[in-house]
Each structure stands twice: as structure tokens, then as C-alpha cells.
Amino acid sequence: MLRTSDAAVALSALFLAAACQDGSRSATPTDPAFSASSSSLPHISITELPLPVSVNAALTATDCSNSPGPNITLDGFAALGGFGVEMTFSNNLKSTHDFTVDRQVDIALQPAGQTITIPKQPVLGGVGGNPFMWVQFVNAAGTPTSDEIYLGRCVQGTRYGFNHAEITTGSAFAEFGISDCQNSPGPFISMDASLAYEGLGVQVIFRNNDNPVGGPHEATRSKPLSIIPPGLTFTFPKQPVQGGVGGNPWILAGFLDGSGAKVSDAMLLGRCVQISKALS
């Protein structure tokens, strides 16, 4: 990795000052990314990235009439939402050109619908006496994130399927290498990226409401079962992206969801030639 020099930090301040003078863009770019990180390469990051998940799973219940049963097994699939990066090359950041030349390049890093397998997970729980059962989604800290989803009564079936759409959060990071700034249609961008999920699980809720006096028994909850393990990380290989508008463009980048919608503000990486010199 290249070291961040004093010149690079000073150059970051120069980039920011130039960006603040721009009145032509509807959204002001944020600070140059490499000015406040351990990485010396231009990069973007986000820690609260919303990540949709579609869960198709089933609970298998056995020993329904035993105490402290039943025994519950969870397995299934989770389809993950997409994730990408948008690169913007602009020759008009300072509003000095009468004719604006911009170009955008979208990079889909994780296609929407990519699935992970939820392995079979046995858990002991329940209140005995053929309880009614619900599931409820929880985040990595065990806090409920959904309403309770009713499955049925234990002895009336052995396998209970359910589908649910949920949002979890994650942290995304992308790091860029830049070269050939003065060539057309350059510059050439190489990008490394990673995506880490916060984690998502379900808790199973058992209620035995056959008590004729006093109403239903107090709910008993199982330990949370993991759908997406906390810290699950995807690393994406280096991807070359050719783009730009020639003439030493300003380069910005931001994150996209699976449908191509922006989920973060554009981050000003800097101007191509100046970045290359600072990192050489």
C-alpha cells in the first residue's frame, strides 16, 4: 500500500476547496476520501448501508408434547439485495466550462437475488403441552425488527414454511487505483470492494394458551437462530472500469442498491492527474 504523505493531505484540502466553489451541481460532493482514512488510495465507505433480504425458510418441530420441547430446526435460503458503485467523471466541477461533459459508469458488484443457504440449526425450546408457535426477525443485537409471524400449533404439523422480506444493514468499502488520466477515453480505474453484513436472525416464540383460567401462558422465546451470520463478508475481485471524458476529469463515486438507486452521496475522489501524482 502507498503511504499518505503530507502532500496528499494538502492536496485533499485543495480538492475540497475547489469542490466548495462549485455551484453547478445539485449536491455538494463530500470530502476527498483518502484524507481521513488509514488507506492512502482513493476510496469510499459507508457503515449504514440498507440491504434488503428475502427469506424463504422452514421450521421443523419434533417432540411437541414433551417438556421442555419442542425441538426446532430452521433451514432455508436468503436472497440478498444487490450492491454496486457508480463512477462519475466530470470536466465541469469548477463551473468554468460553458459545455458540461459528464460520464457515469455503473458497476454491479453483487447482483440482486444472490442467495446464501441457511444451514440446519437445532434449538431446544417451548413450554410443553403442544404450544402455538411464532417467529420474529431480530437484528445482530437480538432486537426485534419485525412483527411476530404465526406458524401454527406444534402437533398439527411438523414443518412450517414462511417467506419474509426484511432489511438488514451492512458496511461497504471500495478502493480505487487510477491511471492514464490524459488518454481518451481514459482514465482507467481499478477497484477493490468488500461488503460486510450486520447479521440477521429469528427467534421462535412459544405460547400455550390452553389454560382455561387466567388466559394464555407467558411466551417463551428460543435463542435467536442465525439467518445471516454477523460479519458475513463478501470480497469482490479487482474490476477494471474504463471511463472518463478526457482532459483530466474530476472523479466521484457513490454506492448503489440492486436496482441502481443511489444509497449514498457522491464522494469526491479528486482530479485524475493530481491523484496519480500524489500517490506515485
mmCIF file of C-alpha atoms in Angstrom:
data_model
loop_
_atom_site.group_PDB
_atom_site.id
_atom_site.type_symbol
_atom_site.label_atom_id
_atom_site.label_comp_id
_atom_site.label_asym_id
_atom_site.label_seq_id
_atom_site.Cartn_x
_atom_site.Cartn_y
_atom_site.Cartn_z
ATOM 1 C CA MET A 1 0.000 0.000 0.000
ATOM 2 C CA LEU A 2 1.130 3.522 -0.694
ATOM 3 C CA ARG A 3 1.766 5.861 2.228
ATOM 4 C CA THR A 4 -0.308 9.005 2.741
ATOM 5 C CA SER A 5 2.097 11.927 2.518
ATOM 6 C CA ASP A 6 1.760 15.491 3.703
ATOM 7 C CA ALA A 7 1.438 16.453 0.062
ATOM 8 C CA ALA A 8 -1.530 14.141 -0.332
ATOM 9 C CA VAL A 9 -3.241 15.666 2.701
ATOM 10 C CA ALA A 10 -2.615 19.177 1.401
ATOM 11 C CA LEU A 11 -3.894 18.091 -1.987
ATOM 12 C CA SER A 12 -7.068 16.782 -0.305
ATOM 13 C CA ALA A 13 -7.695 20.241 1.137
ATOM 14 C CA LEU A 14 -7.162 21.745 -2.304
ATOM 15 C CA PHE A 15 -9.702 19.353 -3.830
ATOM 16 C CA LEU A 16 -12.244 20.222 -1.145
ATOM 17 C CA ALA A 17 -11.768 23.954 -1.598
ATOM 18 C CA ALA A 18 -12.288 23.600 -5.327
ATOM 19 C CA ALA A 19 -15.404 21.482 -4.792
ATOM 20 C CA CYS A 20 -16.913 24.047 -2.426
ATOM 21 C CA GLN A 21 -16.647 26.689 -5.149
ATOM 22 C CA ASP A 22 -18.811 24.647 -7.487
ATOM 23 C CA GLY A 23 -22.337 25.957 -7.917
ATOM 24 C CA SER A 24 -23.367 23.852 -10.861
ATOM 25 C CA ARG A 25 -24.102 20.543 -9.092
ATOM 26 C CA SER A 26 -27.283 19.947 -7.141
ATOM 27 C CA ALA A 27 -25.452 18.039 -4.393
ATOM 28 C CA THR A 28 -22.116 19.156 -3.000
ATOM 29 C CA PRO A 29 -19.591 16.296 -3.060
ATOM 30 C CA THR A 30 -18.183 15.226 0.268
ATOM 31 C CA ASP A 31 -14.538 15.437 1.307
ATOM 32 C CA PRO A 32 -11.906 13.623 -0.759
ATOM 33 C CA ALA A 33 -11.980 10.096 0.540
ATOM 34 C CA PHE A 34 -8.310 9.457 1.158
ATOM 35 C CA SER A 35 -7.847 12.413 3.522
ATOM 36 C CA ALA A 36 -9.283 10.715 6.640
ATOM 37 C CA SER A 37 -8.515 7.022 6.490
ATOM 38 C CA SER A 38 -5.731 4.558 7.082
ATOM 39 C CA SER A 39 -5.791 3.829 3.355
ATOM 40 C CA SER A 40 -3.787 6.090 1.080
ATOM 41 C CA LEU A 41 -5.651 5.096 -2.056
ATOM 42 C CA PRO A 42 -8.824 6.960 -3.061
ATOM 43 C CA HIS A 43 -11.762 5.105 -1.541
ATOM 44 C CA ILE A 44 -15.364 5.367 -0.394
ATOM 45 C CA SER A 45 -17.060 3.678 2.552
ATOM 46 C CA ILE A 46 -20.462 3.524 4.226
ATOM 47 C CA THR A 47 -21.390 1.927 7.560
ATOM 48 C CA GLU A 48 -25.208 2.091 7.416
ATOM 49 C CA LEU A 49 -25.917 0.581 4.030
ATOM 50 C CA PRO A 50 -29.534 -0.721 3.812
ATOM 51 C CA LEU A 51 -29.519 -4.254 2.438
ATOM 52 C CA PRO A 52 -32.811 -5.963 1.531
ATOM 53 C CA VAL A 53 -33.066 -9.683 2.241
ATOM 54 C CA SER A 54 -35.806 -12.072 1.128
ATOM 55 C CA VAL A 55 -36.010 -15.120 3.388
ATOM 56 C CA ASN A 56 -37.581 -18.428 2.355
ATOM 57 C CA ALA A 57 -37.228 -20.777 5.309
ATOM 58 C CA ALA A 58 -38.957 -23.514 7.279
ATOM 59 C CA LEU A 59 -39.146 -24.637 10.876
ATOM 60 C CA THR A 60 -39.296 -28.348 11.628
ATOM 61 C CA ALA A 61 -40.848 -29.220 15.004
ATOM 62 C CA THR A 62 -40.454 -32.514 16.852
ATOM 63 C CA ASP A 63 -41.279 -33.751 20.382
ATOM 64 C CA CYS A 64 -44.219 -31.369 20.592
ATOM 65 C CA SER A 65 -45.827 -32.930 23.656
ATOM 66 C CA ASN A 66 -42.647 -33.319 25.672
ATOM 67 C CA SER A 67 -41.340 -30.879 28.221
ATOM 68 C CA PRO A 68 -39.367 -28.695 27.658
ATOM 69 C CA GLY A 69 -39.859 -29.403 23.924
ATOM 70 C CA PRO A 70 -40.480 -28.953 21.137
ATOM 71 C CA ASN A 71 -37.164 -29.257 19.329
ATOM 72 C CA ILE A 72 -36.979 -26.778 16.451
ATOM 73 C CA THR A 73 -34.824 -26.939 13.318
ATOM 74 C CA LEU A 74 -34.530 -23.953 10.952
ATOM 75 C CA ASP A 75 -33.206 -24.127 7.397
ATOM 76 C CA GLY A 76 -33.755 -22.446 4.060
ATOM 77 C CA PHE A 77 -32.386 -19.736 1.773
ATOM 78 C CA ALA A 78 -31.940 -15.986 1.926
ATOM 79 C CA ALA A 79 -31.810 -13.943 -1.290
ATOM 80 C CA LEU A 80 -29.596 -10.889 -0.867
ATOM 81 C CA GLY A 81 -30.210 -7.457 -2.327
ATOM 82 C CA GLY A 82 -27.817 -6.058 -4.905
ATOM 83 C CA PHE A 83 -24.936 -3.674 -4.360
ATOM 84 C CA GLY A 84 -22.891 -1.554 -6.721
ATOM 85 C CA VAL A 85 -20.834 1.561 -7.303
ATOM 86 C CA GLU A 86 -21.380 4.494 -9.628
ATOM 87 C CA MET A 87 -18.365 6.350 -11.010
ATOM 88 C CA THR A 88 -18.869 9.883 -12.321
ATOM 89 C CA PHE A 89 -16.256 11.661 -14.454
ATOM 90 C CA SER A 90 -16.753 15.388 -14.875
ATOM 91 C CA ASN A 91 -14.875 18.210 -16.578
ATOM 92 C CA ASN A 92 -17.102 20.891 -15.087
ATOM 93 C CA LEU A 93 -16.680 20.701 -11.325
ATOM 94 C CA LYS A 94 -15.447 24.324 -11.100
ATOM 95 C CA SER A 95 -18.204 25.693 -13.378
ATOM 96 C CA THR A 96 -15.592 27.045 -15.766
ATOM 97 C CA HIS A 97 -16.858 25.300 -18.886
ATOM 98 C CA ASP A 98 -19.836 26.539 -20.857
ATOM 99 C CA PHE A 99 -20.407 22.996 -22.069
ATOM 100 C CA THR A 100 -20.730 20.310 -19.412
ATOM 101 C CA VAL A 101 -19.237 16.923 -20.200
ATOM 102 C CA ASP A 102 -20.069 14.175 -17.701
ATOM 103 C CA ARG A 103 -19.981 10.429 -17.943
ATOM 104 C CA GLN A 104 -21.255 7.857 -15.474
ATOM 105 C CA VAL A 105 -20.277 4.204 -15.212
ATOM 106 C CA ASP A 106 -22.271 1.783 -13.041
ATOM 107 C CA ILE A 107 -20.555 -1.307 -11.639
ATOM 108 C CA ALA A 108 -22.780 -4.067 -10.243
ATOM 109 C CA LEU A 109 -20.670 -5.819 -7.631
ATOM 110 C CA GLN A 110 -23.292 -8.132 -6.119
ATOM 111 C CA PRO A 111 -26.223 -8.948 -8.395
ATOM 112 C CA ALA A 112 -29.631 -8.757 -6.720
ATOM 113 C CA GLY A 113 -31.030 -12.170 -5.839
ATOM 114 C CA GLN A 114 -27.735 -13.841 -4.956
ATOM 115 C CA THR A 115 -28.606 -16.449 -2.342
ATOM 116 C CA ILE A 116 -26.997 -17.874 0.754
ATOM 117 C CA THR A 117 -28.016 -21.160 2.346
ATOM 118 C CA ILE A 118 -29.342 -21.141 5.901
ATOM 119 C CA PRO A 119 -27.884 -24.327 7.419
ATOM 120 C CA LYS A 120 -29.985 -26.539 9.641
ATOM 121 C CA GLN A 121 -29.941 -25.132 13.151
ATOM 122 C CA PRO A 122 -31.473 -27.162 16.024
ATOM 123 C CA VAL A 123 -32.627 -25.336 19.124
ATOM 124 C CA LEU A 124 -34.395 -26.595 22.243
ATOM 125 C CA GLY A 125 -37.354 -24.531 23.382
ATOM 126 C CA GLY A 126 -41.029 -24.350 24.119
ATOM 127 C CA VAL A 127 -43.409 -24.531 27.048
ATOM 128 C CA GLY A 128 -44.582 -28.108 26.617
ATOM 129 C CA GLY A 129 -48.185 -29.141 26.079
ATOM 130 C CA ASN A 130 -48.411 -28.588 22.314
ATOM 131 C CA PRO A 131 -47.664 -24.840 22.108
ATOM 132 C CA PHE A 132 -48.633 -22.371 19.419
ATOM 133 C CA MET A 133 -45.585 -21.023 17.568
ATOM 134 C CA TRP A 134 -44.492 -17.729 16.013
ATOM 135 C CA VAL A 135 -41.240 -16.466 14.513
ATOM 136 C CA GLN A 136 -39.936 -12.909 14.738
ATOM 137 C CA PHE A 137 -36.938 -11.409 12.936
ATOM 138 C CA VAL A 138 -34.157 -9.887 15.041
ATOM 139 C CA ASN A 139 -31.002 -7.929 14.253
ATOM 140 C CA ALA A 140 -27.463 -8.838 15.288
ATOM 141 C CA ALA A 141 -28.093 -7.459 18.793
ATOM 142 C CA GLY A 142 -31.229 -9.603 19.228
ATOM 143 C CA THR A 143 -33.629 -6.648 18.939
ATOM 144 C CA PRO A 144 -36.895 -7.478 17.076
ATOM 145 C CA THR A 145 -37.141 -5.929 13.621
ATOM 146 C CA SER A 146 -40.478 -7.399 12.502
ATOM 147 C CA ASP A 147 -43.906 -8.326 13.773
ATOM 148 C CA GLU A 148 -44.496 -11.843 15.030
ATOM 149 C CA ILE A 149 -45.324 -14.271 12.202
ATOM 150 C CA TYR A 150 -47.745 -17.008 13.252
ATOM 151 C CA LEU A 151 -46.796 -20.531 12.124
ATOM 152 C CA GLY A 152 -49.303 -22.842 13.797
ATOM 153 C CA ARG A 153 -49.576 -25.361 16.591
ATOM 154 C CA CYS A 154 -46.818 -27.859 17.119
ATOM 155 C CA VAL A 155 -48.555 -31.266 16.831
ATOM 156 C CA GLN A 156 -50.752 -30.173 13.923
ATOM 157 C CA GLY A 157 -47.806 -30.234 11.560
ATOM 158 C CA THR A 158 -44.106 -30.982 11.517
ATOM 159 C CA ARG A 159 -42.744 -28.448 9.026
ATOM 160 C CA TYR A 160 -43.813 -24.817 8.774
ATOM 161 C CA GLY A 161 -42.611 -22.715 5.876
ATOM 162 C CA PHE A 162 -42.566 -18.943 5.798
ATOM 163 C CA ASN A 163 -41.428 -16.142 3.480
ATOM 164 C CA HIS A 164 -40.480 -12.679 4.607
ATOM 165 C CA ALA A 165 -38.809 -9.574 3.193
ATOM 166 C CA GLU A 166 -36.530 -7.812 5.642
ATOM 167 C CA ILE A 167 -33.927 -5.048 5.716
ATOM 168 C CA THR A 168 -30.585 -5.537 7.391
ATOM 169 C CA THR A 169 -27.622 -3.175 7.339
ATOM 170 C CA GLY A 170 -24.027 -3.539 6.369
ATOM 171 C CA SER A 171 -20.716 -1.805 5.798
ATOM 172 C CA ALA A 172 -19.304 -1.363 2.319
ATOM 173 C CA PHE A 173 -15.841 -0.294 1.233
ATOM 174 C CA ALA A 174 -14.394 0.364 -2.219
ATOM 175 C CA GLU A 175 -10.825 1.373 -3.028
ATOM 176 C CA PHE A 176 -9.699 2.739 -6.386
ATOM 177 C CA GLY A 177 -6.498 2.869 -8.394
ATOM 178 C CA ILE A 178 -6.331 5.443 -11.201
ATOM 179 C CA SER A 179 -4.055 5.706 -14.243
ATOM 180 C CA ASP A 180 -3.806 7.049 -17.820
ATOM 181 C CA CYS A 181 -5.553 10.283 -16.901
ATOM 182 C CA GLN A 182 -4.685 12.159 -20.089
ATOM 183 C CA ASN A 183 -5.673 9.462 -22.562
ATOM 184 C CA SER A 184 -9.024 9.267 -24.295
ATOM 185 C CA PRO A 185 -11.343 7.659 -23.291
ATOM 186 C CA GLY A 186 -9.381 7.234 -20.042
ATOM 187 C CA PRO A 187 -8.841 7.342 -17.150
ATOM 188 C CA PHE A 188 -8.608 3.692 -16.266
ATOM 189 C CA ILE A 189 -9.927 2.685 -12.835
ATOM 190 C CA SER A 190 -9.192 -0.488 -10.890
ATOM 191 C CA MET A 191 -11.408 -1.135 -7.878
ATOM 192 C CA ASP A 192 -11.376 -3.483 -4.901
ATOM 193 C CA ALA A 193 -14.535 -3.703 -2.781
ATOM 194 C CA SER A 194 -15.992 -5.563 0.178
ATOM 195 C CA LEU A 195 -19.408 -5.799 1.818
ATOM 196 C CA ALA A 196 -19.990 -6.935 5.422
ATOM 197 C CA TYR A 197 -23.481 -7.727 6.723
ATOM 198 C CA GLU A 198 -24.553 -6.717 10.233
ATOM 199 C CA GLY A 199 -26.376 -10.012 10.681
ATOM 200 C CA LEU A 200 -29.984 -11.170 10.786
ATOM 201 C CA GLY A 201 -31.783 -13.875 12.732
ATOM 202 C CA VAL A 202 -35.141 -15.119 14.009
ATOM 203 C CA GLN A 203 -36.416 -16.013 17.444
ATOM 204 C CA VAL A 204 -39.100 -18.663 17.902
ATOM 205 C CA ILE A 205 -41.941 -17.759 20.277
ATOM 206 C CA PHE A 206 -43.974 -20.459 22.025
ATOM 207 C CA ARG A 207 -47.317 -19.798 23.717
ATOM 208 C CA ASN A 208 -49.501 -22.374 25.391
ATOM 209 C CA ASN A 209 -52.924 -20.740 25.687
ATOM 210 C CA ASP A 210 -54.954 -23.819 26.700
ATOM 211 C CA ASN A 211 -55.153 -22.610 30.285
ATOM 212 C CA PRO A 212 -58.938 -22.158 30.897
ATOM 213 C CA VAL A 213 -58.354 -19.688 33.723
ATOM 214 C CA GLY A 214 -56.064 -16.687 33.558
ATOM 215 C CA GLY A 215 -55.533 -16.525 29.819
ATOM 216 C CA PRO A 216 -52.501 -17.594 27.817
ATOM 217 C CA HIS A 217 -49.239 -18.578 29.416
ATOM 218 C CA GLU A 218 -46.390 -16.117 29.195
ATOM 219 C CA ALA A 219 -44.418 -16.524 25.996
ATOM 220 C CA THR A 220 -41.187 -18.477 25.970
ATOM 221 C CA ARG A 221 -38.633 -17.436 23.361
ATOM 222 C CA SER A 222 -35.903 -19.606 21.952
ATOM 223 C CA LYS A 223 -32.376 -18.426 21.450
ATOM 224 C CA PRO A 224 -32.091 -16.444 18.153
ATOM 225 C CA LEU A 225 -31.321 -18.579 15.125
ATOM 226 C CA SER A 226 -28.928 -17.111 12.568
ATOM 227 C CA ILE A 227 -30.125 -16.368 9.044
ATOM 228 C CA ILE A 228 -27.171 -14.153 8.096
ATOM 229 C CA PRO A 229 -24.224 -14.540 10.481
ATOM 230 C CA PRO A 230 -22.974 -11.224 11.906
ATOM 231 C CA GLY A 231 -19.946 -10.035 9.969
ATOM 232 C CA LEU A 232 -20.653 -12.170 6.891
ATOM 233 C CA THR A 233 -18.328 -10.604 4.322
ATOM 234 C CA PHE A 234 -18.196 -10.685 0.557
ATOM 235 C CA THR A 235 -14.966 -9.645 -1.146
ATOM 236 C CA PHE A 236 -15.103 -8.641 -4.782
ATOM 237 C CA PRO A 237 -12.096 -9.111 -7.075
ATOM 238 C CA LYS A 238 -10.406 -6.183 -8.747
ATOM 239 C CA GLN A 239 -12.551 -4.824 -11.530
ATOM 240 C CA PRO A 240 -11.133 -2.576 -14.257
ATOM 241 C CA VAL A 241 -13.504 0.189 -15.304
ATOM 242 C CA GLN A 242 -12.734 2.329 -18.339
ATOM 243 C CA GLY A 243 -14.406 5.692 -18.340
ATOM 244 C CA GLY A 244 -13.980 9.408 -18.215
ATOM 245 C CA VAL A 245 -14.377 12.345 -20.500
ATOM 246 C CA GLY A 246 -10.733 13.087 -21.220
ATOM 247 C CA GLY A 247 -8.960 16.275 -20.262
ATOM 248 C CA ASN A 248 -8.057 15.286 -16.681
ATOM 249 C CA PRO A 249 -11.585 14.888 -15.257
ATOM 250 C CA TRP A 250 -12.761 15.170 -11.682
ATOM 251 C CA ILE A 251 -13.750 11.727 -10.393
ATOM 252 C CA LEU A 252 -16.595 10.981 -7.972
ATOM 253 C CA ALA A 253 -18.010 7.699 -6.696
ATOM 254 C CA GLY A 254 -21.013 6.524 -4.666
ATOM 255 C CA PHE A 255 -22.867 3.355 -3.711
ATOM 256 C CA LEU A 256 -25.955 1.946 -5.447
ATOM 257 C CA ASP A 257 -28.555 -0.642 -4.495
ATOM 258 C CA GLY A 258 -29.555 -3.589 -6.643
ATOM 259 C CA SER A 259 -31.958 -1.519 -8.723
ATOM 260 C CA GLY A 260 -29.361 1.153 -9.453
ATOM 261 C CA ALA A 261 -30.746 3.717 -6.991
ATOM 262 C CA LYS A 262 -28.211 5.810 -5.099
ATOM 263 C CA VAL A 263 -27.847 4.944 -1.410
ATOM 264 C CA SER A 264 -25.027 7.377 -0.604
ATOM 265 C CA ASP A 265 -23.921 10.828 -1.679
ATOM 266 C CA ALA A 266 -21.238 11.062 -4.322
ATOM 267 C CA MET A 267 -17.755 11.123 -2.822
ATOM 268 C CA LEU A 268 -15.211 13.387 -4.500
ATOM 269 C CA LEU A 269 -12.063 11.344 -5.049
ATOM 270 C CA GLY A 270 -10.234 14.259 -6.683
ATOM 271 C CA ARG A 271 -8.883 15.156 -10.082
ATOM 272 C CA CYS A 272 -7.269 12.373 -12.023
ATOM 273 C CA VAL A 273 -3.760 13.704 -12.691
ATOM 274 C CA GLN A 274 -3.384 15.198 -9.213
ATOM 275 C CA ILE A 275 -4.470 11.933 -7.543
ATOM 276 C CA SER A 276 -1.996 9.945 -9.624
ATOM 277 C CA LYS A 277 0.863 12.289 -8.759
ATOM 278 C CA ALA A 278 0.021 12.312 -5.046
ATOM 279 C CA LEU A 279 0.020 8.517 -4.947
ATOM 280 C CA SER A 280 3.082 7.957 -7.117
#
